[in-house]
């Protein structure tokens, strides 16, 4: 196993980071790594906003649900899907680009592009001995996040990433079995098999929580998922995205 | 610069791959690396379908716009966004999960999750000396791709990834300037500056094409983008996704 795969397989989200800023060189290497990722038809449909202002970090931490590591870290990145510059490109070239920009297809491309770049950033940071944690919590109150970051129309802050020197390294949570995630030639359609795989996985997860909490928790994966999905979080997103001129047609 | 960052920065899409199959061990290491990526609230909302059947590869290559490297490679992966297993989890736990599954928020999470996993797969493959190319072309005819891969409702094949031993290594295409992609504390709102950055970048891209094609092409980035967006590709996606029970509310 090479050093790269060791880095990939060694990933865990780090939620306790030192309050020690990254250097400019570290930040630029992380961003350059992000930019080196594949991008659909070269569209590069994202922007990255680095937050250094302590007041803004504090506000973002509040908006994200009082996650302390949004405020206390080495650097906080916000990854934004961005089709604003393609609108400018249309203006510069005098071409009608609006329908495309507002399409679900381009919305999907924007999300995928941004995530590919972000994952490269995560891997680059981890390879330097830094810890990272993705912050989906910034989507709790996107209107306020957009205002705080002064984002134009056609730009959506998708998630944050706290990066820094790990203060406490946590365990890795076991993933779904490979045989459940990975299919060959076609999708496994036998629901009995599929549910049985989930039951087996539930036992693994339950054991993981029991050991980790000295018996206080014994969650299963399907239990967690059913709970998370029953909650219906961020249902405003459907209208919010449309109001920002994306995913409309 | 460490070996990981060298791998990240060394990326280029490889469109000529040898017809030499990956080993089971290589495939499993790539999938395990994909699974090690962060996943929003642990939802792991993707499945990966590996295509080995030559007839299916041929059909996929046709559907993706006759891209030869979809057929000729070491392994062809299809990355699918997957909220089907969360529907099963709801059934197993007797919880109402439908509204969440059909939300734009969870559709976004699904896209981001899948892309994070895929980028880990890409990096793992490249670290083994393999080349990769993402194939968005499978979204040209998703109805036929879904049928071919026998995917259930709430599962969307998002993109393919051809992986294999590089037959011909291509140049890297220059990315947008870091100062254009990366902002600090807030989004740069001066459109004059933003357009000027794009003009500068156009010169870089134009030079890149001129040198590479001995003067036959001198595309600019804004020209390419305006052309791509003017075309309005895959406008069926909006309805297609809804018909498959996602991005509805």
Tab-separated table of C-alpha atoms in Angstrom:
chain	number	residue	atom	x	y	z
A	1	UNK	CA	0.000	0.000	0.000
A	2	UNK	CA	1.416	3.351	-0.997
A	3	UNK	CA	1.499	6.585	1.004
A	4	UNK	CA	-1.415	8.070	-0.914
A	5	UNK	CA	-3.750	5.162	-0.215
A	6	UNK	CA	-2.613	5.139	3.410
A	7	UNK	CA	-3.697	8.784	3.622
A	8	UNK	CA	-7.060	8.023	2.005
A	9	UNK	CA	-7.805	5.002	4.178
A	10	UNK	CA	-6.562	6.790	7.297
A	11	UNK	CA	-9.208	9.510	7.085
A	12	UNK	CA	-11.365	10.432	10.029
A	13	UNK	CA	-13.159	13.714	10.680
A	14	UNK	CA	-11.319	15.726	13.304
A	15	UNK	CA	-13.552	17.819	15.524
A	16	UNK	CA	-10.932	19.172	17.904
A	17	UNK	CA	-8.388	21.353	16.191
A	18	UNK	CA	-5.704	23.680	17.552
A	19	UNK	CA	-6.228	27.395	17.188
A	20	UNK	CA	-2.997	27.711	15.180
A	21	UNK	CA	-3.329	29.368	11.768
A	22	UNK	CA	-2.135	27.676	8.638
A	23	UNK	CA	0.594	29.412	6.683
A	24	UNK	CA	-0.127	31.141	3.370
A	25	UNK	CA	1.889	28.394	1.677
A	26	UNK	CA	-0.267	25.658	3.219
A	27	UNK	CA	-3.451	27.438	2.189
A	28	UNK	CA	-2.277	27.933	-1.379
A	29	UNK	CA	-1.148	24.325	-1.694
A	30	UNK	CA	-4.557	23.168	-0.478
A	31	UNK	CA	-6.367	25.429	-2.958
A	32	UNK	CA	-4.052	24.470	-5.827
A	33	UNK	CA	-4.737	20.800	-5.026
A	34	UNK	CA	-8.462	21.496	-5.091
A	35	UNK	CA	-8.136	23.129	-8.486
A	36	UNK	CA	-6.187	20.172	-9.886
A	37	UNK	CA	-9.267	17.917	-9.612
A	38	UNK	CA	-11.210	16.969	-12.721
A	39	UNK	CA	-13.883	19.427	-13.765
A	40	UNK	CA	-16.793	18.662	-16.079
A	41	UNK	CA	-16.144	20.170	-19.540
A	42	UNK	CA	-13.593	22.463	-17.919
A	43	UNK	CA	-16.310	24.562	-16.273
A	44	UNK	CA	-14.627	24.936	-12.849
A	45	UNK	CA	-17.917	25.857	-11.266
A	46	UNK	CA	-16.865	26.668	-7.715
A	47	UNK	CA	-15.256	29.309	-5.582
A	48	UNK	CA	-13.567	28.844	-2.250
A	49	UNK	CA	-13.816	31.435	0.486
A	50	UNK	CA	-11.238	31.269	3.260
A	51	UNK	CA	-12.432	32.793	6.535
A	52	UNK	CA	-9.831	34.457	8.726
A	53	UNK	CA	-11.929	37.196	10.343
A	54	UNK	CA	-12.657	35.953	13.922
A	55	UNK	CA	-16.060	37.649	14.048
A	56	UNK	CA	-17.137	35.926	10.839
A	57	UNK	CA	-15.894	32.572	12.093
A	58	UNK	CA	-17.853	33.038	15.305
A	59	UNK	CA	-20.992	33.913	13.372
A	60	UNK	CA	-20.548	30.941	11.023
A	61	UNK	CA	-20.084	28.631	14.017
A	62	UNK	CA	-23.390	29.868	15.450
A	63	UNK	CA	-25.187	29.485	12.124
A	64	UNK	CA	-23.802	25.962	11.704
A	65	UNK	CA	-25.292	24.869	15.021
A	66	UNK	CA	-22.654	25.988	17.515
A	67	UNK	CA	-19.957	23.735	16.227
A	68	UNK	CA	-16.878	24.868	18.131
A	69	UNK	CA	-14.463	23.621	15.444
A	70	UNK	CA	-15.935	26.082	12.917
A	71	UNK	CA	-14.504	28.822	15.105
A	72	UNK	CA	-11.405	27.109	16.448
A	73	UNK	CA	-9.184	25.727	13.724
A	74	UNK	CA	-6.209	26.527	11.528
A	75	UNK	CA	-8.310	27.756	8.621
A	76	UNK	CA	-11.935	27.630	7.653
A	77	UNK	CA	-12.844	27.147	4.014
A	78	UNK	CA	-16.295	27.599	2.537
A	79	UNK	CA	-16.821	25.734	-0.730
A	80	UNK	CA	-19.349	27.457	-2.954
A	81	UNK	CA	-20.949	26.156	-6.098
A	82	UNK	CA	-20.492	28.990	-8.598
A	83	UNK	CA	-22.200	29.607	-11.927
A	84	UNK	CA	-21.829	33.378	-11.607
A	85	UNK	CA	-18.645	33.516	-13.664
A	86	UNK	CA	-20.351	31.576	-16.453
A	87	UNK	CA	-23.002	34.248	-16.558
A	88	UNK	CA	-20.215	36.820	-16.929
A	89	UNK	CA	-18.652	34.661	-19.665
A	90	UNK	CA	-22.003	34.751	-21.472
A	91	UNK	CA	-22.080	38.565	-21.188
A	92	UNK	CA	-18.477	38.870	-22.374
A	93	UNK	CA	-19.175	36.658	-25.382
A	94	UNK	CA	-22.683	37.935	-26.003
A	95	UNK	CA	-24.261	34.471	-25.845
A	96	UNK	CA	-27.530	33.346	-24.259
A	97	UNK	CA	-26.443	31.185	-21.339
A	98	UNK	CA	-29.305	31.747	-18.875
A	99	UNK	CA	-31.334	28.609	-19.605
A	100	UNK	CA	-28.298	26.403	-19.147
A	101	UNK	CA	-27.277	28.106	-15.929
A	102	UNK	CA	-30.774	27.590	-14.556
A	103	UNK	CA	-30.934	23.918	-15.530
A	104	UNK	CA	-30.945	20.989	-13.135
A	105	UNK	CA	-28.154	19.442	-15.220
A	106	UNK	CA	-25.786	22.358	-14.595
A	107	UNK	CA	-26.840	22.488	-10.942
A	108	UNK	CA	-25.739	18.870	-10.660
A	109	UNK	CA	-22.467	19.560	-12.468
A	110	UNK	CA	-21.834	22.470	-10.098
A	111	UNK	CA	-22.354	20.281	-7.031
A	112	UNK	CA	-20.167	17.491	-8.372
A	113	UNK	CA	-17.404	19.873	-9.483
A	114	UNK	CA	-17.306	21.577	-6.109
A	115	UNK	CA	-17.194	18.290	-4.221
A	116	UNK	CA	-14.374	16.875	-6.367
A	117	UNK	CA	-12.315	19.993	-5.672
A	118	UNK	CA	-13.120	19.892	-1.961
A	119	UNK	CA	-12.096	16.282	-1.600
A	120	UNK	CA	-8.728	17.063	-3.181
A	121	UNK	CA	-8.353	19.885	-0.662
A	122	UNK	CA	-9.171	17.473	2.167
A	123	UNK	CA	-6.616	14.927	0.982
A	124	UNK	CA	-3.936	17.588	0.502
A	125	UNK	CA	-4.511	18.875	4.051
A	126	UNK	CA	-4.457	15.387	5.555
A	127	UNK	CA	-1.242	14.568	3.710
A	128	UNK	CA	0.383	17.498	5.545
A	129	UNK	CA	-0.600	16.017	8.893
A	130	UNK	CA	-3.592	18.306	9.272
A	131	UNK	CA	-7.078	17.214	10.264
A	132	UNK	CA	-10.260	18.192	8.474
A	133	UNK	CA	-13.973	18.201	9.085
A	134	UNK	CA	-16.659	18.942	6.515
A	135	UNK	CA	-19.369	21.256	7.823
A	136	UNK	CA	-22.757	20.689	6.201
A	137	UNK	CA	-24.220	22.767	9.045
A	138	UNK	CA	-23.648	25.983	7.073
A	139	UNK	CA	-26.703	24.891	5.065
A	140	UNK	CA	-28.883	25.376	8.177
A	141	UNK	CA	-29.263	29.098	7.430
A	142	UNK	CA	-28.014	29.722	3.927
A	143	UNK	CA	-29.669	33.133	3.624
A	144	UNK	CA	-27.542	34.466	6.477
A	145	UNK	CA	-24.413	32.680	5.253
A	146	UNK	CA	-24.843	34.221	1.779
A	147	UNK	CA	-25.235	37.651	3.325
A	148	UNK	CA	-22.208	37.181	5.560
A	149	UNK	CA	-20.044	36.068	2.651
A	150	UNK	CA	-21.510	38.561	0.189
A	151	UNK	CA	-22.115	35.919	-2.476
A	152	UNK	CA	-23.782	36.994	-5.720
A	153	UNK	CA	-26.701	35.308	-7.470
A	154	UNK	CA	-25.884	31.841	-8.930
A	155	UNK	CA	-23.432	31.167	-6.087
A	156	UNK	CA	-24.384	28.781	-3.270
A	157	UNK	CA	-22.198	28.088	-0.230
A	158	UNK	CA	-22.461	24.278	-0.122
A	159	UNK	CA	-20.364	23.234	2.850
A	160	UNK	CA	-17.525	24.369	5.003
A	161	UNK	CA	-14.278	22.624	5.827
A	162	UNK	CA	-12.430	23.187	9.081
A	163	UNK	CA	-8.732	22.441	8.703
A	164	UNK	CA	-6.057	22.481	11.352
A	165	UNK	CA	-3.656	20.683	13.630
A	166	UNK	CA	-5.495	17.814	15.333
A	167	UNK	CA	-5.921	18.182	19.085
A	168	UNK	CA	-7.717	14.886	19.458
A	169	UNK	CA	-7.823	12.079	16.921
A	170	UNK	CA	-10.993	10.038	16.875
A	171	UNK	CA	-11.822	6.523	15.719
A	172	UNK	CA	-12.898	5.681	12.218
A	173	UNK	CA	-16.537	4.787	11.788
A	174	UNK	CA	-16.991	1.509	9.893
A	175	UNK	CA	-18.409	1.914	6.406
A	176	UNK	CA	-21.115	-0.122	4.702
A	177	UNK	CA	-19.761	-3.487	3.528
A	178	UNK	CA	-18.030	-3.290	0.171
A	179	UNK	CA	-20.386	-5.947	-1.204
A	180	UNK	CA	-23.298	-3.625	-0.413
A	181	UNK	CA	-21.837	-0.500	-2.013
A	182	UNK	CA	-20.142	-2.205	-4.936
A	183	UNK	CA	-22.108	-4.062	-7.585
A	184	UNK	CA	-20.897	-5.729	-10.739
A	185	UNK	CA	-22.501	-5.108	-14.145
A	186	UNK	CA	-25.853	-4.260	-12.655
A	187	UNK	CA	-27.509	-3.122	-9.460
A	188	UNK	CA	-28.346	-5.900	-6.997
A	189	UNK	CA	-32.144	-5.978	-6.960
A	190	UNK	CA	-32.793	-8.659	-4.372
A	191	UNK	CA	-34.242	-6.639	-1.500
A	192	UNK	CA	-34.038	-9.556	0.909
A	193	UNK	CA	-30.273	-9.780	0.365
A	194	UNK	CA	-29.960	-6.013	0.581
A	195	UNK	CA	-31.837	-5.824	3.872
A	196	UNK	CA	-29.853	-8.715	5.266
A	197	UNK	CA	-26.619	-6.878	4.450
A	198	UNK	CA	-27.991	-3.865	6.319
A	199	UNK	CA	-28.899	-6.044	9.322
A	200	UNK	CA	-25.347	-7.411	9.400
A	201	UNK	CA	-23.981	-3.893	9.154
A	202	UNK	CA	-26.276	-2.795	11.984
A	203	UNK	CA	-24.560	-5.337	14.236
A	204	UNK	CA	-21.144	-3.918	13.344
A	205	UNK	CA	-22.277	-0.352	14.050
A	206	UNK	CA	-24.016	-1.307	17.255
A	207	UNK	CA	-20.857	-2.993	18.503
A	208	UNK	CA	-18.820	0.074	17.518
A	209	UNK	CA	-21.021	2.412	19.583
A	210	UNK	CA	-21.285	0.041	22.529
A	211	UNK	CA	-17.511	-0.293	22.786
A	212	UNK	CA	-16.923	3.407	22.325
A	213	UNK	CA	-19.476	4.595	24.880
A	214	UNK	CA	-19.048	1.788	27.407
A	215	UNK	CA	-22.517	0.513	26.672
A	216	UNK	CA	-24.356	3.863	26.734
A	217	UNK	CA	-25.206	3.787	23.025
A	218	UNK	CA	-25.987	0.928	20.721
A	219	UNK	CA	-27.349	2.731	17.653
A	220	UNK	CA	-27.813	0.865	14.420
A	221	UNK	CA	-27.159	2.388	11.015
A	222	UNK	CA	-30.712	1.913	9.752
A	223	UNK	CA	-31.961	3.386	13.044
A	224	UNK	CA	-29.755	6.452	12.630
A	225	UNK	CA	-30.753	6.867	8.996
A	226	UNK	CA	-34.472	6.466	9.630
A	227	UNK	CA	-34.162	9.043	12.417
A	228	UNK	CA	-32.181	11.497	10.298
A	229	UNK	CA	-34.553	11.199	7.363
A	230	UNK	CA	-37.687	11.348	9.499
A	231	UNK	CA	-36.520	14.740	10.784
A	232	UNK	CA	-36.826	16.486	7.407
A	233	UNK	CA	-34.016	18.986	7.839
A	234	UNK	CA	-33.503	21.991	5.588
A	235	UNK	CA	-36.704	21.599	3.606
A	236	UNK	CA	-36.408	25.283	2.628
A	237	UNK	CA	-33.615	24.306	0.251
A	238	UNK	CA	-35.926	23.526	-2.676
A	239	UNK	CA	-37.213	27.120	-2.876
A	240	UNK	CA	-33.968	28.729	-1.748
A	241	UNK	CA	-31.967	27.280	-4.630
A	242	UNK	CA	-34.597	28.345	-7.145
A	243	UNK	CA	-34.696	31.859	-5.707
A	244	UNK	CA	-30.968	31.988	-6.322
A	245	UNK	CA	-31.471	31.189	-9.993
A	246	UNK	CA	-30.479	27.518	-10.092
A	247	UNK	CA	-32.194	24.127	-10.519
A	248	UNK	CA	-35.158	25.859	-12.163
A	249	UNK	CA	-35.699	24.012	-15.437
B	1	UNK	CA	5.969	18.639	-1.453
B	2	UNK	CA	4.887	15.160	-0.381
B	3	UNK	CA	3.936	12.209	-2.573
B	4	UNK	CA	0.224	12.737	-2.013
B	5	UNK	CA	0.255	16.348	-3.183
B	6	UNK	CA	2.442	15.354	-6.137
B	7	UNK	CA	-0.272	12.858	-7.111
B	8	UNK	CA	-3.009	15.476	-6.742
B	9	UNK	CA	-1.178	18.169	-8.692
B	10	UNK	CA	-0.062	15.667	-11.324
B	11	UNK	CA	-3.616	14.826	-12.385
B	12	UNK	CA	-4.697	14.873	-16.001
B	13	UNK	CA	-7.585	13.027	-17.601
B	14	UNK	CA	-6.303	10.058	-19.588
B	15	UNK	CA	-8.344	9.269	-22.667
B	16	UNK	CA	-6.204	6.470	-24.073
B	17	UNK	CA	-6.034	3.468	-21.814
B	18	UNK	CA	-4.739	-0.066	-22.358
B	19	UNK	CA	-7.254	-2.866	-22.627
B	20	UNK	CA	-5.688	-4.638	-19.640
B	21	UNK	CA	-8.059	-5.483	-16.778
B	22	UNK	CA	-7.375	-4.344	-13.246
B	23	UNK	CA	-6.919	-7.058	-10.644
B	24	UNK	CA	-9.586	-7.749	-8.022
B	25	UNK	CA	-7.187	-6.344	-5.432
B	26	UNK	CA	-6.805	-3.078	-7.340
B	27	UNK	CA	-10.575	-2.744	-7.729
B	28	UNK	CA	-11.219	-3.393	-4.056
B	29	UNK	CA	-8.549	-0.943	-2.968
B	30	UNK	CA	-10.093	1.721	-5.196
B	31	UNK	CA	-13.583	1.064	-3.800
B	32	UNK	CA	-12.326	0.947	-0.203
B	33	UNK	CA	-10.600	4.297	-0.781
B	34	UNK	CA	-13.848	5.721	-2.149
B	35	UNK	CA	-15.693	4.552	0.942
B	36	UNK	CA	-13.134	6.139	3.261
B	37	UNK	CA	-14.185	9.642	2.142
B	38	UNK	CA	-16.279	11.816	4.430
B	39	UNK	CA	-20.009	11.308	4.165
B	40	UNK	CA	-22.651	13.747	5.345
B	41	UNK	CA	-24.219	12.510	8.613
B	42	UNK	CA	-22.905	9.041	7.776
B	43	UNK	CA	-25.510	8.563	5.049
B	44	UNK	CA	-23.182	6.993	2.440
B	45	UNK	CA	-25.624	7.791	-0.322
B	46	UNK	CA	-23.975	6.157	-3.306
B	47	UNK	CA	-23.386	2.852	-4.997
B	48	UNK	CA	-20.653	1.980	-7.417
B	49	UNK	CA	-21.238	-0.359	-10.325
B	50	UNK	CA	-18.174	-1.899	-11.946
B	51	UNK	CA	-18.714	-2.899	-15.568
B	52	UNK	CA	-16.833	-5.926	-16.845
B	53	UNK	CA	-19.319	-7.284	-19.399
B	54	UNK	CA	-17.909	-6.245	-22.833
B	55	UNK	CA	-21.387	-5.859	-24.365
B	56	UNK	CA	-22.437	-3.474	-21.594
B	57	UNK	CA	-19.238	-1.474	-21.938
B	58	UNK	CA	-19.837	-1.169	-25.676
B	59	UNK	CA	-23.409	-0.023	-25.122
B	60	UNK	CA	-22.323	2.496	-22.464
B	61	UNK	CA	-19.654	3.852	-24.811
B	62	UNK	CA	-22.316	4.427	-27.469
B	63	UNK	CA	-24.679	6.079	-24.994
B	64	UNK	CA	-21.888	8.331	-23.715
B	65	UNK	CA	-21.240	9.688	-27.200
B	66	UNK	CA	-18.929	7.064	-28.697
B	67	UNK	CA	-16.125	7.653	-26.287
B	68	UNK	CA	-13.707	4.842	-27.062
B	69	UNK	CA	-12.160	4.900	-23.560
B	70	UNK	CA	-15.514	3.898	-22.014
B	71	UNK	CA	-15.101	0.588	-23.829
B	72	UNK	CA	-11.348	0.222	-23.767
B	73	UNK	CA	-9.873	0.487	-20.294
B	74	UNK	CA	-8.809	-1.529	-17.263
B	75	UNK	CA	-12.124	-1.111	-15.470
B	76	UNK	CA	-15.180	1.038	-15.868
B	77	UNK	CA	-16.921	2.326	-12.770
B	78	UNK	CA	-20.342	3.956	-12.707
B	79	UNK	CA	-20.916	6.156	-9.667
B	80	UNK	CA	-24.574	6.311	-8.711
B	81	UNK	CA	-26.234	8.602	-6.224
B	82	UNK	CA	-28.302	6.254	-4.057
B	83	UNK	CA	-31.136	7.012	-1.650
B	84	UNK	CA	-32.760	3.629	-2.225
B	85	UNK	CA	-31.144	2.023	0.805
B	86	UNK	CA	-32.423	4.872	2.990
B	87	UNK	CA	-35.922	4.071	1.837
B	88	UNK	CA	-35.300	0.459	2.913
B	89	UNK	CA	-33.934	1.731	6.237
B	90	UNK	CA	-37.201	3.638	6.702
B	91	UNK	CA	-39.190	0.462	5.980
B	92	UNK	CA	-37.032	-1.579	8.347
B	93	UNK	CA	-37.466	0.976	11.137
B	94	UNK	CA	-41.044	1.843	10.294
B	95	UNK	CA	-40.344	5.574	9.966
B	96	UNK	CA	-41.665	8.084	7.429
B	97	UNK	CA	-38.622	8.992	5.349
B	98	UNK	CA	-40.219	9.768	1.978
B	99	UNK	CA	-40.356	13.576	2.257
B	100	UNK	CA	-36.692	13.752	3.177
B	101	UNK	CA	-35.668	11.423	0.386
B	102	UNK	CA	-37.562	13.580	-2.090
B	103	UNK	CA	-36.079	16.849	-0.850
B	104	UNK	CA	-33.648	19.046	-2.751
B	105	UNK	CA	-31.435	19.074	0.357
B	106	UNK	CA	-30.971	15.305	0.316
B	107	UNK	CA	-30.531	15.358	-3.465
B	108	UNK	CA	-27.642	17.769	-2.926
B	109	UNK	CA	-26.171	15.631	-0.153
B	110	UNK	CA	-26.393	12.605	-2.435
B	111	UNK	CA	-24.510	14.386	-5.220
B	112	UNK	CA	-21.826	15.698	-2.884
B	113	UNK	CA	-21.396	12.344	-1.123
B	114	UNK	CA	-21.017	10.495	-4.405
B	115	UNK	CA	-18.490	12.982	-5.748
B	116	UNK	CA	-16.354	12.886	-2.588
B	117	UNK	CA	-16.194	9.100	-2.831
B	118	UNK	CA	-15.416	9.209	-6.551
B	119	UNK	CA	-12.567	11.653	-6.114
B	120	UNK	CA	-10.990	9.364	-3.528
B	121	UNK	CA	-11.295	6.524	-6.041
B	122	UNK	CA	-9.608	8.674	-8.684
B	123	UNK	CA	-6.719	9.570	-6.387
B	124	UNK	CA	-6.279	5.961	-5.275
B	125	UNK	CA	-6.124	4.808	-8.894
B	126	UNK	CA	-3.670	7.526	-9.887
B	127	UNK	CA	-1.442	6.702	-6.932
B	128	UNK	CA	-1.114	3.167	-8.357
B	129	UNK	CA	0.136	4.573	-11.668
B	130	UNK	CA	-3.238	4.212	-13.348
B	131	UNK	CA	-4.949	6.893	-15.403
B	132	UNK	CA	-8.555	7.973	-14.995
B	133	UNK	CA	-11.172	9.876	-16.902
B	134	UNK	CA	-14.544	10.965	-15.569
B	135	UNK	CA	-17.390	10.329	-18.019
B	136	UNK	CA	-20.266	12.791	-17.670
B	137	UNK	CA	-21.471	11.523	-21.052
B	138	UNK	CA	-23.460	8.744	-19.366
B	139	UNK	CA	-25.937	11.506	-18.497
B	140	UNK	CA	-26.742	11.927	-22.217
B	141	UNK	CA	-29.289	9.096	-22.068
B	142	UNK	CA	-29.928	8.286	-18.446
B	143	UNK	CA	-33.122	6.359	-19.141
B	144	UNK	CA	-31.197	3.787	-21.164
B	145	UNK	CA	-28.288	3.737	-18.697
B	146	UNK	CA	-30.682	3.061	-15.808
B	147	UNK	CA	-32.261	0.232	-17.756
B	148	UNK	CA	-28.888	-1.245	-18.690
B	149	UNK	CA	-27.690	-1.148	-15.079
B	150	UNK	CA	-31.032	-2.192	-13.600
B	151	UNK	CA	-31.037	0.642	-11.070
B	152	UNK	CA	-34.055	0.991	-8.764
B	153	UNK	CA	-36.022	4.170	-8.016
B	154	UNK	CA	-34.058	6.793	-5.995
B	155	UNK	CA	-30.805	5.726	-7.676
B	156	UNK	CA	-29.242	7.923	-10.374
B	157	UNK	CA	-26.101	7.003	-12.323
B	158	UNK	CA	-24.242	10.325	-12.106
B	159	UNK	CA	-21.009	9.748	-13.983
B	160	UNK	CA	-18.659	7.045	-15.071
B	161	UNK	CA	-14.945	6.687	-14.469
B	162	UNK	CA	-12.664	4.881	-16.886
B	163	UNK	CA	-9.574	3.565	-15.120
B	164	UNK	CA	-6.590	1.812	-16.617
B	165	UNK	CA	-2.972	1.783	-17.659
B	166	UNK	CA	-2.241	4.986	-19.587
B	167	UNK	CA	-1.422	4.485	-23.256
B	168	UNK	CA	-0.885	8.159	-23.889
B	169	UNK	CA	-0.373	10.850	-21.266
B	170	UNK	CA	-1.743	14.264	-22.146
B	171	UNK	CA	-0.903	17.777	-20.988
B	172	UNK	CA	-2.536	19.439	-18.038
B	173	UNK	CA	-4.985	22.179	-18.848
B	174	UNK	CA	-4.277	25.374	-16.905
B	175	UNK	CA	-6.836	26.180	-14.233
B	176	UNK	CA	-8.429	29.530	-13.411
B	177	UNK	CA	-6.025	31.747	-11.471
B	178	UNK	CA	-6.020	31.022	-7.753
B	179	UNK	CA	-6.896	34.652	-7.040
B	180	UNK	CA	-10.075	34.198	-9.073
B	181	UNK	CA	-11.207	30.964	-7.419
B	182	UNK	CA	-10.057	31.801	-3.909
B	183	UNK	CA	-11.517	34.699	-1.954
B	184	UNK	CA	-10.839	35.790	1.578
B	185	UNK	CA	-13.627	36.505	4.085
B	186	UNK	CA	-16.101	37.434	1.402
B	187	UNK	CA	-16.833	37.016	-2.268
B	188	UNK	CA	-15.113	39.524	-4.564
B	189	UNK	CA	-17.955	41.611	-5.943
B	190	UNK	CA	-16.076	43.912	-8.284
B	191	UNK	CA	-17.218	42.669	-11.678
B	192	UNK	CA	-14.638	44.755	-13.518
B	193	UNK	CA	-11.826	42.988	-11.636
B	194	UNK	CA	-13.523	39.642	-12.112
B	195	UNK	CA	-13.868	40.129	-15.867
B	196	UNK	CA	-10.296	41.341	-16.131
B	197	UNK	CA	-9.107	38.156	-14.411
B	198	UNK	CA	-11.089	36.174	-16.972
B	199	UNK	CA	-9.529	38.162	-19.828
B	200	UNK	CA	-6.057	37.403	-18.468
B	201	UNK	CA	-6.982	33.744	-18.142
B	202	UNK	CA	-8.299	33.741	-21.715
B	203	UNK	CA	-4.814	34.697	-22.888
B	204	UNK	CA	-3.285	31.772	-20.991
B	205	UNK	CA	-5.797	29.313	-22.448
B	206	UNK	CA	-5.476	30.699	-25.934
B	207	UNK	CA	-1.694	30.291	-25.783
B	208	UNK	CA	-2.142	26.735	-24.464
B	209	UNK	CA	-4.327	25.731	-27.431
B	210	UNK	CA	-2.200	27.547	-29.988
B	211	UNK	CA	0.957	25.765	-28.836
B	212	UNK	CA	-0.749	22.401	-28.601
B	213	UNK	CA	-2.404	22.493	-32.029
B	214	UNK	CA	0.339	24.341	-33.911
B	215	UNK	CA	-1.899	27.354	-34.312
B	216	UNK	CA	-5.060	25.540	-35.440
B	217	UNK	CA	-7.016	26.459	-32.296
B	218	UNK	CA	-6.905	29.500	-30.104
B	219	UNK	CA	-10.029	29.051	-27.956
B	220	UNK	CA	-10.557	31.218	-24.929
B	221	UNK	CA	-12.094	29.969	-21.717
B	222	UNK	CA	-15.011	32.410	-21.778
B	223	UNK	CA	-15.562	31.490	-25.431
B	224	UNK	CA	-15.666	27.778	-24.587
B	225	UNK	CA	-17.971	28.346	-21.635
B	226	UNK	CA	-20.357	30.613	-23.518
B	227	UNK	CA	-20.498	27.984	-26.273
B	228	UNK	CA	-21.058	25.096	-23.852
B	229	UNK	CA	-23.770	26.940	-21.967
B	230	UNK	CA	-25.472	28.264	-25.092
B	231	UNK	CA	-25.941	24.648	-26.239
B	232	UNK	CA	-28.327	23.714	-23.404
B	233	UNK	CA	-27.362	20.074	-23.064
B	234	UNK	CA	-29.395	17.518	-21.112
B	235	UNK	CA	-32.343	19.788	-20.407
B	236	UNK	CA	-34.441	16.637	-19.811
B	237	UNK	CA	-32.638	16.228	-16.473
B	238	UNK	CA	-35.043	18.428	-14.514
B	239	UNK	CA	-38.008	16.142	-15.188
B	240	UNK	CA	-36.002	12.930	-15.242
B	241	UNK	CA	-34.721	13.388	-11.701
B	242	UNK	CA	-38.222	14.186	-10.423
B	243	UNK	CA	-39.650	11.138	-12.171
B	244	UNK	CA	-37.107	9.092	-10.257
B	245	UNK	CA	-38.376	10.432	-6.961
B	246	UNK	CA	-35.684	12.989	-6.120
B	247	UNK	CA	-35.332	16.802	-5.970
B	248	UNK	CA	-39.125	17.110	-5.705
B	249	UNK	CA	-39.735	19.305	-2.661
